[in-house]
Every structure is written in C-alpha cells, then in structure tokens.
Coordinates of C-alpha atoms (C1' of nucleotides) in Angstrom, one line a residue:
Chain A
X1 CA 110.1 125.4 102.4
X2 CA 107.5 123.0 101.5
X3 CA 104.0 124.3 101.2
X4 CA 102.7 126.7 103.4
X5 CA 99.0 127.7 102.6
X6 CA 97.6 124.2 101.2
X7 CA 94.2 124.7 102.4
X8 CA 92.5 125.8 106.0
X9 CA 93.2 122.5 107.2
X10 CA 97.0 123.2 106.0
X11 CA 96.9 126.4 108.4
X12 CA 95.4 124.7 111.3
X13 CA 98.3 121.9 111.3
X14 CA 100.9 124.8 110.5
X15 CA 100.4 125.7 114.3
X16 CA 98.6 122.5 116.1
X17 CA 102.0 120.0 114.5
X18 CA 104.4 122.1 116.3
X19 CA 102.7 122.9 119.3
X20 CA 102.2 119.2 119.7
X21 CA 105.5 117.9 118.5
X22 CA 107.1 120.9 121.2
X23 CA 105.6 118.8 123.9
X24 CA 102.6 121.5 124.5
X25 CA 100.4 118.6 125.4
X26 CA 101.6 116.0 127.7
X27 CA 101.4 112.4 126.6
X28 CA 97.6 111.4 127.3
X29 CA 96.2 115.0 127.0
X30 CA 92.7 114.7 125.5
X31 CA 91.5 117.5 122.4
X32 CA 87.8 117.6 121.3
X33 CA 87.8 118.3 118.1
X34 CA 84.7 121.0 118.6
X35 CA 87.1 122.8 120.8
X36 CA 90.0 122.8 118.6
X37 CA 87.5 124.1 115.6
X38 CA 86.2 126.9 117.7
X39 CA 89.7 127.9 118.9
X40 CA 91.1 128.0 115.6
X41 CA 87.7 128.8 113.6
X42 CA 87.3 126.5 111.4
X43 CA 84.4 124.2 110.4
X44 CA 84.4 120.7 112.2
X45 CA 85.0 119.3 108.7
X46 CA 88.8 121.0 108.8
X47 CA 89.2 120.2 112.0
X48 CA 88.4 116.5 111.4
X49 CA 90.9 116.4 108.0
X50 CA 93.8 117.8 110.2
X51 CA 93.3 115.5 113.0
X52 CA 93.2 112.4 110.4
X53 CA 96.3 113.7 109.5
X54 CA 98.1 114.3 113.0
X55 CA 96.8 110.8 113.7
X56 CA 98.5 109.0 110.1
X57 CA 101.6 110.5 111.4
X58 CA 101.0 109.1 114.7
X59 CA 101.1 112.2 117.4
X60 CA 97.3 111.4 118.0
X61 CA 94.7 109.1 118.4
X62 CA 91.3 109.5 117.8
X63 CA 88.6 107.7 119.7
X64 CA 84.7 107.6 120.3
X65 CA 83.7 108.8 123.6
X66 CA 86.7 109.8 124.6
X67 CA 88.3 112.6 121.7
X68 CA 91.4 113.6 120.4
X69 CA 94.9 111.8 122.5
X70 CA 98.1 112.9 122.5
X71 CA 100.6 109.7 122.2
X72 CA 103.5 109.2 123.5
X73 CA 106.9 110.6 121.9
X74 CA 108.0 106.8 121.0
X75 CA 104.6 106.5 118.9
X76 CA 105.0 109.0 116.7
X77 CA 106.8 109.0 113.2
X78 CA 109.7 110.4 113.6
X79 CA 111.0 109.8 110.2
X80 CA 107.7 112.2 108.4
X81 CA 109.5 115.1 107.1
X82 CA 106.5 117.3 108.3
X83 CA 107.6 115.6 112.1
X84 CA 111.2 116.8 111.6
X85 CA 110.4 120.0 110.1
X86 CA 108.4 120.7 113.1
X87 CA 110.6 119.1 115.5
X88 CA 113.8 121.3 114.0
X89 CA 111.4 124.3 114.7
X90 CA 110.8 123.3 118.0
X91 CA 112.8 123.8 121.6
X92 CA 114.1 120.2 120.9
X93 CA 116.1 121.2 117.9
X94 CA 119.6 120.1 119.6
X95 CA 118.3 116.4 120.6
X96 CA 116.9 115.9 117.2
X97 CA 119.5 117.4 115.5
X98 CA 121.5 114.7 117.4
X99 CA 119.5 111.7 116.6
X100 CA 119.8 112.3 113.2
X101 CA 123.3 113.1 112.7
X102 CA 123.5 109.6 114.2
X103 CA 121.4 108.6 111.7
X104 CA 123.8 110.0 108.9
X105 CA 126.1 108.8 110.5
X106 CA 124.9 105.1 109.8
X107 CA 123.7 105.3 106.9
X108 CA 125.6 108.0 104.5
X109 CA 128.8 105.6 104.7
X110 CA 126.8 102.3 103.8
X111 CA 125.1 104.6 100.7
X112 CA 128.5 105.9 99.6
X113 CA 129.8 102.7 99.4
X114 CA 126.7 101.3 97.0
X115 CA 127.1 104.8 94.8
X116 CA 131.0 103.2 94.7
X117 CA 129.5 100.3 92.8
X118 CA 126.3 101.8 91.0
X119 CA 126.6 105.7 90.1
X120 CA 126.4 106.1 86.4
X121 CA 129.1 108.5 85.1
X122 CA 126.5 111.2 84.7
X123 CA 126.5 111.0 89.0
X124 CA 130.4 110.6 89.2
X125 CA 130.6 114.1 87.2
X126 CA 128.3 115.6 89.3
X127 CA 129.9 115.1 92.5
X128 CA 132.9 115.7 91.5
X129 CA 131.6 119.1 90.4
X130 CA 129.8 119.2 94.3
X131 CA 133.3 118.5 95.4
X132 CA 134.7 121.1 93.2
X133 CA 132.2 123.4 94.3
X134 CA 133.2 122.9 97.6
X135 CA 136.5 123.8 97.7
X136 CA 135.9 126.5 95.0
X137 CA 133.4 128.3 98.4
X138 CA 135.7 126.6 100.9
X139 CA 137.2 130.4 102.1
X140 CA 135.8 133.8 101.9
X141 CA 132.9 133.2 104.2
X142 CA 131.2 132.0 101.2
X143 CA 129.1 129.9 103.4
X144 CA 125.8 129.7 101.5
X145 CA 127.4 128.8 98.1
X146 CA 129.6 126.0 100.3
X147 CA 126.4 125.0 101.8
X148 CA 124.5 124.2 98.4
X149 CA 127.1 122.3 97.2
X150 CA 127.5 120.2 100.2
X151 CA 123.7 119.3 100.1
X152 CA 124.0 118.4 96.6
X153 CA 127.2 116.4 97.2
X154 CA 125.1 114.3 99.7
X155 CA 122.6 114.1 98.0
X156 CA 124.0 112.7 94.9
X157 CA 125.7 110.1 97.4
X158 CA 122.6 108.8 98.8
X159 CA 120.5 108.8 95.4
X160 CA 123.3 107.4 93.3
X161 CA 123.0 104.4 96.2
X162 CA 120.2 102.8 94.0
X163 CA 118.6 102.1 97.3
X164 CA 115.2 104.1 97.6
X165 CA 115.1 104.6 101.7
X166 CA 118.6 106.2 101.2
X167 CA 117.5 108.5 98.6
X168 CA 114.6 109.8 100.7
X169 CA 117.1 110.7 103.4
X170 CA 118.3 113.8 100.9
X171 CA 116.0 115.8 102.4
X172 CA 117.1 115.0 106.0
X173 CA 120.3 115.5 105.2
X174 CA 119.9 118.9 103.7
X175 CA 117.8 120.3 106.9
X176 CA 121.2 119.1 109.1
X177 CA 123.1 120.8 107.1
X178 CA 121.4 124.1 106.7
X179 CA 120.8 124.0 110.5
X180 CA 124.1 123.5 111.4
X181 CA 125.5 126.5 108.3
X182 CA 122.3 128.4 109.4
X183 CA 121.3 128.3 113.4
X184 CA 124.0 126.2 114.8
X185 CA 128.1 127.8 115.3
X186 CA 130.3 127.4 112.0
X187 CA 130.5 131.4 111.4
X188 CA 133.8 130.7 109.7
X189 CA 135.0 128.6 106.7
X190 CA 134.7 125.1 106.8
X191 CA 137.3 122.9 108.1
X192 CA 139.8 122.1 105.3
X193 CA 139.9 118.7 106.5
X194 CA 136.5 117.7 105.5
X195 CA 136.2 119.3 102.2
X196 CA 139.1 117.3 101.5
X197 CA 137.6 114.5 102.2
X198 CA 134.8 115.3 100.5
X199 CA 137.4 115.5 97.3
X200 CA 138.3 112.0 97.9
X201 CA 134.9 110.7 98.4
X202 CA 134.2 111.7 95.0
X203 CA 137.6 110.8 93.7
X204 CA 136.9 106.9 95.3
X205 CA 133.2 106.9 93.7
X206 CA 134.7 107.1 89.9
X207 CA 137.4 104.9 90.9
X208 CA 134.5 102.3 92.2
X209 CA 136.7 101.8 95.2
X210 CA 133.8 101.5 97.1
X211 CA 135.7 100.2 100.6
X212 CA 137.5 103.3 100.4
X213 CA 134.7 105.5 99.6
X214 CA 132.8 103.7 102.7
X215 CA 135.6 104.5 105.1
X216 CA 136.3 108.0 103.9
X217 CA 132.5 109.0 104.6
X218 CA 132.4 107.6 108.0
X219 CA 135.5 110.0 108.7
X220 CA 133.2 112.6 107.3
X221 CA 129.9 111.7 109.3
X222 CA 132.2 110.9 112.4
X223 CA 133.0 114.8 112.0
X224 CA 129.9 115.8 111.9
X225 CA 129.1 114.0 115.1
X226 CA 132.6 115.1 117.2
X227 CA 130.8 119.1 115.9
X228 CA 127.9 118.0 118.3
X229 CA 130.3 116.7 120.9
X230 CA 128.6 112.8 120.2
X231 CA 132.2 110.4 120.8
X232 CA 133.2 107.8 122.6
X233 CA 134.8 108.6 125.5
Chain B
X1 CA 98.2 93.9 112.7
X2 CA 97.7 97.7 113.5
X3 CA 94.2 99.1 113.2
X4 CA 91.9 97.6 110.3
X5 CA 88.8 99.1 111.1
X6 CA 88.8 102.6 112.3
X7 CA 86.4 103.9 110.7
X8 CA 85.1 104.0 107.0
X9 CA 88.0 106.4 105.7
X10 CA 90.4 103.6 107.3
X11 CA 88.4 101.2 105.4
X12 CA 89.1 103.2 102.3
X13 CA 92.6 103.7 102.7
X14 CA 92.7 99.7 103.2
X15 CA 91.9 99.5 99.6
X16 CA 92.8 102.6 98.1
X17 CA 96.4 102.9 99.5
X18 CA 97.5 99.4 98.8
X19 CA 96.3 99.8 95.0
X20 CA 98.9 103.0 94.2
X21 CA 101.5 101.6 96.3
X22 CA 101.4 98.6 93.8
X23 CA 101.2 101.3 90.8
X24 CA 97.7 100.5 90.1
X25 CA 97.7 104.6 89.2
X26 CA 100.7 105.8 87.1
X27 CA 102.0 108.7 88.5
X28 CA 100.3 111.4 87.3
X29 CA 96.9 109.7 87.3
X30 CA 94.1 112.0 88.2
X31 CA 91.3 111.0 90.4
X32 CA 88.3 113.0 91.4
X33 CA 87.1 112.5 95.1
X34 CA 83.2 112.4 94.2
X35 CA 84.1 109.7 91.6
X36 CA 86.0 107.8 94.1
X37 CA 83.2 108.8 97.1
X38 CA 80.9 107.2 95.0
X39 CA 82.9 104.2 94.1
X40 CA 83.4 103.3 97.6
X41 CA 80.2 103.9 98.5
X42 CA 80.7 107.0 101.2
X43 CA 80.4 110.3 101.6
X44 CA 82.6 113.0 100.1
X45 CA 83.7 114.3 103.5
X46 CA 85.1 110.8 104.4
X47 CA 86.5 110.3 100.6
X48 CA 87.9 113.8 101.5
X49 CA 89.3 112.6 105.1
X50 CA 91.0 109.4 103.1
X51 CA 92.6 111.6 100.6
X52 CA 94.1 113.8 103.3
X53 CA 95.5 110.5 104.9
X54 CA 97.2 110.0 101.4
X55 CA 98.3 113.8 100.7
X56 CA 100.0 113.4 103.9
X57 CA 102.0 110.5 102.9
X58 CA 102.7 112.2 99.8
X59 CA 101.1 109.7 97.7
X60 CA 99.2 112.0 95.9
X61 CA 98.6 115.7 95.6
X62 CA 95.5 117.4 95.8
X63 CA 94.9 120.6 93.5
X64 CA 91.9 122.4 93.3
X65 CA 90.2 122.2 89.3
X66 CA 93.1 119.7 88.5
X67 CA 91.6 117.0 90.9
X68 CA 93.9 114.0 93.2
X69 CA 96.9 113.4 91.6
X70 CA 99.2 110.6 91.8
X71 CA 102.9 111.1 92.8
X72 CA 105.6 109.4 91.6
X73 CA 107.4 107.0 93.4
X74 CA 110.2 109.0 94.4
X75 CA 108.0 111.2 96.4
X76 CA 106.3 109.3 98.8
X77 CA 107.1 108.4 102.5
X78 CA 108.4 105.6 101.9
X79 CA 109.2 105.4 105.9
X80 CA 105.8 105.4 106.6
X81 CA 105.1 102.2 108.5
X82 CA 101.5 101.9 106.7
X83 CA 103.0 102.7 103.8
X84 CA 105.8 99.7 104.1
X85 CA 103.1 97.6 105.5
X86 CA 101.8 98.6 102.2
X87 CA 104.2 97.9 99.6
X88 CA 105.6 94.5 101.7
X89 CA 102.0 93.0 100.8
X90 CA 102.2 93.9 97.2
X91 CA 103.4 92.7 94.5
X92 CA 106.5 95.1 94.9
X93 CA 107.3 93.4 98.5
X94 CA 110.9 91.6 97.2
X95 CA 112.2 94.7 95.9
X96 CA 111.2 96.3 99.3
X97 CA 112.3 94.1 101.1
X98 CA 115.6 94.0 99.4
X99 CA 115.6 97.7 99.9
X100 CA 114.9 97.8 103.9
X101 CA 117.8 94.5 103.9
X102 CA 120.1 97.1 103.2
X103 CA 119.2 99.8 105.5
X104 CA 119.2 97.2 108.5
X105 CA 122.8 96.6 107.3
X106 CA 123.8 100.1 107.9
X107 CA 121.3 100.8 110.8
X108 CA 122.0 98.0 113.2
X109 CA 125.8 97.8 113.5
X110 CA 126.1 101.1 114.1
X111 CA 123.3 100.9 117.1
X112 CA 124.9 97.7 118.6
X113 CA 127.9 99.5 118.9
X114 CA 125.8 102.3 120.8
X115 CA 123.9 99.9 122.8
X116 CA 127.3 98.5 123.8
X117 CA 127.9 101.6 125.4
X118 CA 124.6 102.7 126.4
X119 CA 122.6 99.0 127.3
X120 CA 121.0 99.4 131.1
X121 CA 122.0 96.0 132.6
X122 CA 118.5 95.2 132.3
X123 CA 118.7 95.5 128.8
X124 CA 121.8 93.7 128.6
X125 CA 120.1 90.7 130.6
X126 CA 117.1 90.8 127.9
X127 CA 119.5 90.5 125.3
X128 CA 121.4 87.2 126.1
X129 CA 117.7 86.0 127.2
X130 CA 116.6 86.9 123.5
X131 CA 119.8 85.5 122.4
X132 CA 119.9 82.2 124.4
X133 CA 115.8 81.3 123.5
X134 CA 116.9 81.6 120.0
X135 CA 119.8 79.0 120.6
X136 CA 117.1 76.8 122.5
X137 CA 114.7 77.3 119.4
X138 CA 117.4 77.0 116.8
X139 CA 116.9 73.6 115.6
X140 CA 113.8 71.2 115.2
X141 CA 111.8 73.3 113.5
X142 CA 110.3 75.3 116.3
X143 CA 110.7 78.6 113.6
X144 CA 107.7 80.6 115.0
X145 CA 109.7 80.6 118.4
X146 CA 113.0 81.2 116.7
X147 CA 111.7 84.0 114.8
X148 CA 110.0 85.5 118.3
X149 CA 113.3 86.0 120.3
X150 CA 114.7 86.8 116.6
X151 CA 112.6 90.0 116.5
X152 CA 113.1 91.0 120.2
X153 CA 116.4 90.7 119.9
X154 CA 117.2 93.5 117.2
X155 CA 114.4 95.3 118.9
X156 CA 116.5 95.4 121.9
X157 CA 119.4 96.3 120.0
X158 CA 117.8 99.7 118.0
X159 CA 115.9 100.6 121.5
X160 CA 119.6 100.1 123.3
X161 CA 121.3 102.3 120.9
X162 CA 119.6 105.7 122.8
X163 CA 118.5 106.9 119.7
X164 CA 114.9 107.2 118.4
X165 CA 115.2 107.3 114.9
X166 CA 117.0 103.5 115.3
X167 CA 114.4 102.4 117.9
X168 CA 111.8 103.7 115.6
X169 CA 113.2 100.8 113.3
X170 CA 112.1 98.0 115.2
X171 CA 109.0 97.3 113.3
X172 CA 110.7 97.5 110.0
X173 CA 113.1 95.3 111.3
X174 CA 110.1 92.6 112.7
X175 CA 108.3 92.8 109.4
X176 CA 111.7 92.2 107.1
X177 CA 112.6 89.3 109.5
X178 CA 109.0 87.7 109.8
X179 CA 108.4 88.1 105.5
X180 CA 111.5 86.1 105.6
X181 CA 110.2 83.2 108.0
X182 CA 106.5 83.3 106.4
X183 CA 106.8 84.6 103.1
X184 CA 110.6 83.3 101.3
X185 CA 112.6 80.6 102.1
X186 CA 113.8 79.5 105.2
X187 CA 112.1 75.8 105.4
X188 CA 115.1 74.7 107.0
X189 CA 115.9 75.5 110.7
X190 CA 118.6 79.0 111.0
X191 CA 121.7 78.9 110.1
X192 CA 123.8 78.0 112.7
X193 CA 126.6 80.6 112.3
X194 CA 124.1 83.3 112.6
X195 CA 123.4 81.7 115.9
X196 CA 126.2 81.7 117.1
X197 CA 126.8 85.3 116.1
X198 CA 124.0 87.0 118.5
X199 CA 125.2 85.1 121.3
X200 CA 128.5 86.7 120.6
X201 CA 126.6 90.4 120.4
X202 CA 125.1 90.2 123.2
X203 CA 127.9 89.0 124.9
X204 CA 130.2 92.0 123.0
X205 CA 127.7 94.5 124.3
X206 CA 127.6 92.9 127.8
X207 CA 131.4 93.5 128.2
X208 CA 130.7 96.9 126.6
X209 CA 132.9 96.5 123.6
X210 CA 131.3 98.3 121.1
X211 CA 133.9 97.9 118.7
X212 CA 133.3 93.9 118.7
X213 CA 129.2 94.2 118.7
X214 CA 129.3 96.8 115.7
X215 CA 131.7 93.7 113.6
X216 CA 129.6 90.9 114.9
X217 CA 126.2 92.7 114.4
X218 CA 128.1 93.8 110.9
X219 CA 128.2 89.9 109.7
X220 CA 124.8 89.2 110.9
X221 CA 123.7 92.0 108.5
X222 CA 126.0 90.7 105.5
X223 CA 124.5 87.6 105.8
X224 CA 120.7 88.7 105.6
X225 CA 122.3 90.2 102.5
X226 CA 123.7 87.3 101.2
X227 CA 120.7 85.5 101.7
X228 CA 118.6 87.9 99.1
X229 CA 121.3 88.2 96.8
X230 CA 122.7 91.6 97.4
X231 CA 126.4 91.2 97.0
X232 CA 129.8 92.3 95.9
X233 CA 130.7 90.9 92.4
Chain C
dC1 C1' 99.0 136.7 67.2
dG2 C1' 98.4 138.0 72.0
dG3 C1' 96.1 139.3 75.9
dA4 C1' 91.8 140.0 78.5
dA5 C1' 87.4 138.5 79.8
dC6 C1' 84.6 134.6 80.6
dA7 C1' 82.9 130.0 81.7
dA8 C1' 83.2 125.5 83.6
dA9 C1' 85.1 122.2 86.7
dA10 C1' 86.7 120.4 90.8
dA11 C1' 88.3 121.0 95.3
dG12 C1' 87.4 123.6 99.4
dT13 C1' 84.4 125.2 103.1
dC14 C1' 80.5 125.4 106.1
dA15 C1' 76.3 124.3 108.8
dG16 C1' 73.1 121.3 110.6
dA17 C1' 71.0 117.0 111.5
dC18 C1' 71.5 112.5 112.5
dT19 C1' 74.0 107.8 114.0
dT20 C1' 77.0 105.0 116.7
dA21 C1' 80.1 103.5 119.9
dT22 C1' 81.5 103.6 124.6
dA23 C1' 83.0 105.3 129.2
dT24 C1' 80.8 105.9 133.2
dG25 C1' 77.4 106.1 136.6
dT26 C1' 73.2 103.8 138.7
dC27 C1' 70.7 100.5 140.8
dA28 C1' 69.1 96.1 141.9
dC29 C1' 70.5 91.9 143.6
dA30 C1' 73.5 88.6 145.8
Chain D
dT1 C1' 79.9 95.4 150.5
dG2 C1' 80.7 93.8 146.0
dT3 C1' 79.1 92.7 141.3
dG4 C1' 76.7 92.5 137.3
dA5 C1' 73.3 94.4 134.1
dC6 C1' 71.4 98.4 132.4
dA7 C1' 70.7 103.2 131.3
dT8 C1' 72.6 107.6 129.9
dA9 C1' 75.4 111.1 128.4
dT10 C1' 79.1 112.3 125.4
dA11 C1' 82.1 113.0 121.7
dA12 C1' 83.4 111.1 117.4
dG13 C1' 81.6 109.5 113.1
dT14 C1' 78.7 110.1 109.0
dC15 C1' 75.8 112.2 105.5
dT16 C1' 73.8 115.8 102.8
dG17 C1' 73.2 120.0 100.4
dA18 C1' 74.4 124.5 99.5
dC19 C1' 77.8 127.7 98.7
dT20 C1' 82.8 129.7 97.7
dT21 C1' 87.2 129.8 95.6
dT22 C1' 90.8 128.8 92.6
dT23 C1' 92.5 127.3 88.4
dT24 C1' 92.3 126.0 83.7
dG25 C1' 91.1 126.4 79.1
dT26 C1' 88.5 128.8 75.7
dT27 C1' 86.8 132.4 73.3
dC28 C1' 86.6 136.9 71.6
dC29 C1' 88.4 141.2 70.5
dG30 C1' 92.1 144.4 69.6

DNA sequence: CGGAACAAAAAGTCAGACTTATATGTCACA
DNA sequence: TGTGACATATAAGTCTGACTTTTTGTTCCG
C-alpha cells in the first residue's frame, strides 16, 4: 500500500511514524536530530527532511535549543492518511478503528444523500453493479471478491457526493473495511441484511430518493458500529 | 494565526503552498528544486526541506530525473489544516468553504448527539455558558463577541462527542464560522432562531437527550446551509 | 523495426563548516 | 535572599560543494 521505498528519508519515517504514533515516546519526550541520524544512519540532511515532515503532520515540534518534541495526541493530524495508516498498524488499532467508524458513521449517510441528487448515470450504473457484485460474493466465503465490491460501493457513494472532503474519505473507508474483512472477526459471509441494504442504497440513488437513500445508509453505518459494540445503551 | 516564521523553509512554504493550492501550477506542472532554491533565494537543502513539507501533503510528487510535480486536485490532503488555511485565503475559499458547510452538517449532529451522552457536567456548564454569552451578544452589533462564544460552543460540542476525529474539527469549524463573520455577509446582528436553537442544544444535551440535540444541532447545520445556498430544489 | 548501450538530467545523499536563537546558569547588586 | 543583567553552552538552522543513483530519452547496431 502506498509507497514504501520513496527515498532514505521515506525509510527512516517508515519506522520513526509508527513508533511515535504507538505512543513509544511520551508526550514531551525530546529527540536530537544528531541522535536520531546516528541511530538510523543517515545524514543529518535525511534526518532533518523526515523530521519536517513528522512536524507538518503535527506529532513533533521542532525547536532551537531545545530539539525534536513529541506533542500531544490531540495535536496531531489525525485525518493524514500516513497518521491512520500508522495508527491501524499500531497497538491502538481497535480505538482508531472506533473513531472512525464513527466518523463513517456521520458522514457516509449525509454523502449518500447528496449522490441521491448529483450522481450522473455513469455512477448510478456503477453502484448498482458494486451492489450486484455484492450479492453475487455474498456466500461461499468469497470474502475478498465481497470486500472489493463493498469498497468500491462506498466509494462511489462518497465521490458521486460532489463534495471533495467526502471523496477523500474513500480511502478511509477502504482501510475500515479491509481491517474489519482482514484482522478483525467476520470469518463467515456477510450478513444478508446489509448487502440488502446495500441493494437498496443503490436502488434509492437512481431513483434520486435521496431521504431514503440517507436513512437507508445510516442503517448500514449504524451496523457497522453495533459490529464494534458502539450503541446506545 | 499558527506559526508564520519558523524558519526559511516555513517562509517558503508561505508562498509556495498558497500559489498551487490556488492552481497557480496545473497539475502536472514540473518544477525543479535548484530553480525554485534559487528563486527564493535559499539553499537547496531548505528548497528540499519545503518540498518534503509539500510531498507530504500530497501536493506534489517528487521523482528523481522527472523533477517536483504537481498533483491534481483530487490528491491532496485536503484535511490538512495548513492546507484549508490555504485554500480559505485563496481565491478558491467560497467553494471551500461551501465544501467544509457541508461536512459540519454531517459532523456536528451526529457529535451533539454523543456529547448528549458523553458531556462531563463541566462540559455541560461550558455549554449553556457558551450558549447564554451568545444570547447576551446576540443583538447590537457586538459580532466579534457573538462569534467568540459562537466558536467555543461547537468546539465544545466536537470535543464532548469523545471522539477525536470530531474534536479534531474544531478549527475547521472556527475558521468556516469566523470567514463568515469577517469575510461574507452577516452585517446584521445573528439570526435570532439560530439563537434560540443553541440554547435549546445545550439544554437537549444537559438533560442527556441525544435524540433532541442531534435534531436541534441538525437545523442549526441546515441553516448555515441555507445561508450559502446549498439546498434542496 | 526493435532492443541494447549510452549519455544527460535531476533528485538524492553526504560531510563539514558556519550561524543563530535560546535555555540556563552565574554573578553582581539591591 | 531575591532579582536582574550578562555570559555560555547547546542544538537546530543554514549553506556549500562534491558525489551517487535513478530514470528518461536518444542513438546506434543487429
């Protein structure tokens, strides 16, 4: 997934991101970035370039005199796909796993109901196909084939919103998903229920119901979250 | 705001970054990091620092022989808070702000129905404080003070809901509601039925009735829609 | 016409010297 | 004893120049 090798400096924040974002250094810790290019044997030049990087993305701060801080959890930017990929990695997969079904939750309902109104016909086809898909790998322990067709389903849903910060939740959406097919339980077919759902979803879309399309979602994200035990009591 | 001057590679990005968000580089521009060292007048390795800054926001690409290439649109992080600080003071900032309008409207009712459940007490007293100085501020022009409790009290809200990816939307949702007092209209003092409406949230989430704070916070959403245009036929 | 060898271009890497800001300790003085 | 100015050490910041590596496009030969 992503890119792997893009440079020493790539390398370096392939093992420094996660060890940070696992909570390896405390809040307040201080790095100097001599250190940290000694220990991973690189030039100070790499070193710097990853730090620059760690600090746009908000998990450190860099300062004269002092070095290289680790902030606070409610500093950094949770919503960098690099932060979530390392976070999903990470011994805090289950809480972030949460907090962003949550966030599906929220949003995926709110999207579906906008791709009600705006998908061209070229989207309605193709999530009807997703849908179709889905039922088509629905039994058999056909669980990978299922999965890509879910992904794409949501994705459509999100991109056919028109609205750009939805769109760039596809990604997002796609690691929940493989991590709950992949790491999480789900070792048999899907529940019926939902790919049905998932059938109508599409079905409201073409019909531009879009208040129908919204509620239908929420039954599906409200699904996802009852999977991770996150209800009202 | 933020940080402006740290360091000359911040003082690069100041320029640099705001010029693609606002599409001063097609996608698929090429730059070349000596060109652009010497153009801003500093050395390669803090041109190079810069351009890491913007690889990591997926802005642009880096490839060696090829040179710094431009990504499109759809690729960059467009959660980024510099990156939205970005694009809000360009010339792009009504279409952005139109686009983060909508993902308040399906962000915050679903964390007022969560901080109905999960407010501290404390919290809850913040909220009808928020709520009660924007009553006291709501009319004679005192919009600076209005907009003040406005801010803290969706703050309070996101941070309420327990989850991080909402509370991590409290400066989105400062900047969309400050553009609106500075930037758009809004000569005139608020609207009182919006008012009235977060004095009725906070009360919803003081009696824990998440059901009622999700609705309420639901209109106050819809309306912030209204007011940009972005509406049911 | 196709593939292999070659050359050029740009990013990537490194090492070393120098600059600058700043946290902290010191010391004189009140 | 407390306080302010000042000195110092420290780690980041900056610059430069040489070298390496990868990739692309061209050329040449089968």
């Amino acid at each position: 997934m992503s890119t792997p090798g893009r440079g020493l400096h790539g390398r370096v924040l392939d093992t420094l991101g996660p060890a940070i974002t696992a909570g390896a250094y405390p809040a307040g810790s201080v790095l100097r970035t001599d250190e940290l290019a000694q220990r991973f044997e690189v030039s100070r030049s790499v070193m710097r370039e990853a730090v620059r990087v760690l600090e746009s993305m908000h998990l450190v701060e860099s300062r004269r005199r002092v070095g290289v801080t680790v902030l606070p959890e409610c500093e950094w930017n949770v919503y960098d796909p690099q932060v979530i990929r390392w976070r999903l990695a990470g011994s805090e997969r289950p809480r972030q796993l949460r907090s962003l079904t949550v966030l599906r939750s929220a949003v995926e309902p709110v999207a579906a109901g906008l791709a009600a109104r705006l998908a061209t016909s070229e989207q309605c086809a193709e999530l009807t196909e997703c849908a179709l898909g889905m039922v088509a790998n629905s039994s058999g322990h056909r669980l990978e084939e299922y999965l890509f067709h879910d992904v794409a389903f949501h994705r459509v849903i999100l991109t056919a919103s028109g609205n750009e910060m939805f769109a760039r939740l596809g990604g997002v959406v796609a690691e929940v998903l493989a991590g709950r097919t992949h790491h999480d339980v789900m070792f048999e077919d899907p529940d019926p229920a939902a790919v049905t759902l998932h059938v109508q979803v599409a079905e409201a879309v073409r019909a531009r119901d879009a208040e129908r399309a919204e509620r239908l979602t929420r039954e599906i994200t409200e699904g996802a979250l009852q999977e991770l035990d996150i209800l009202a009591p």
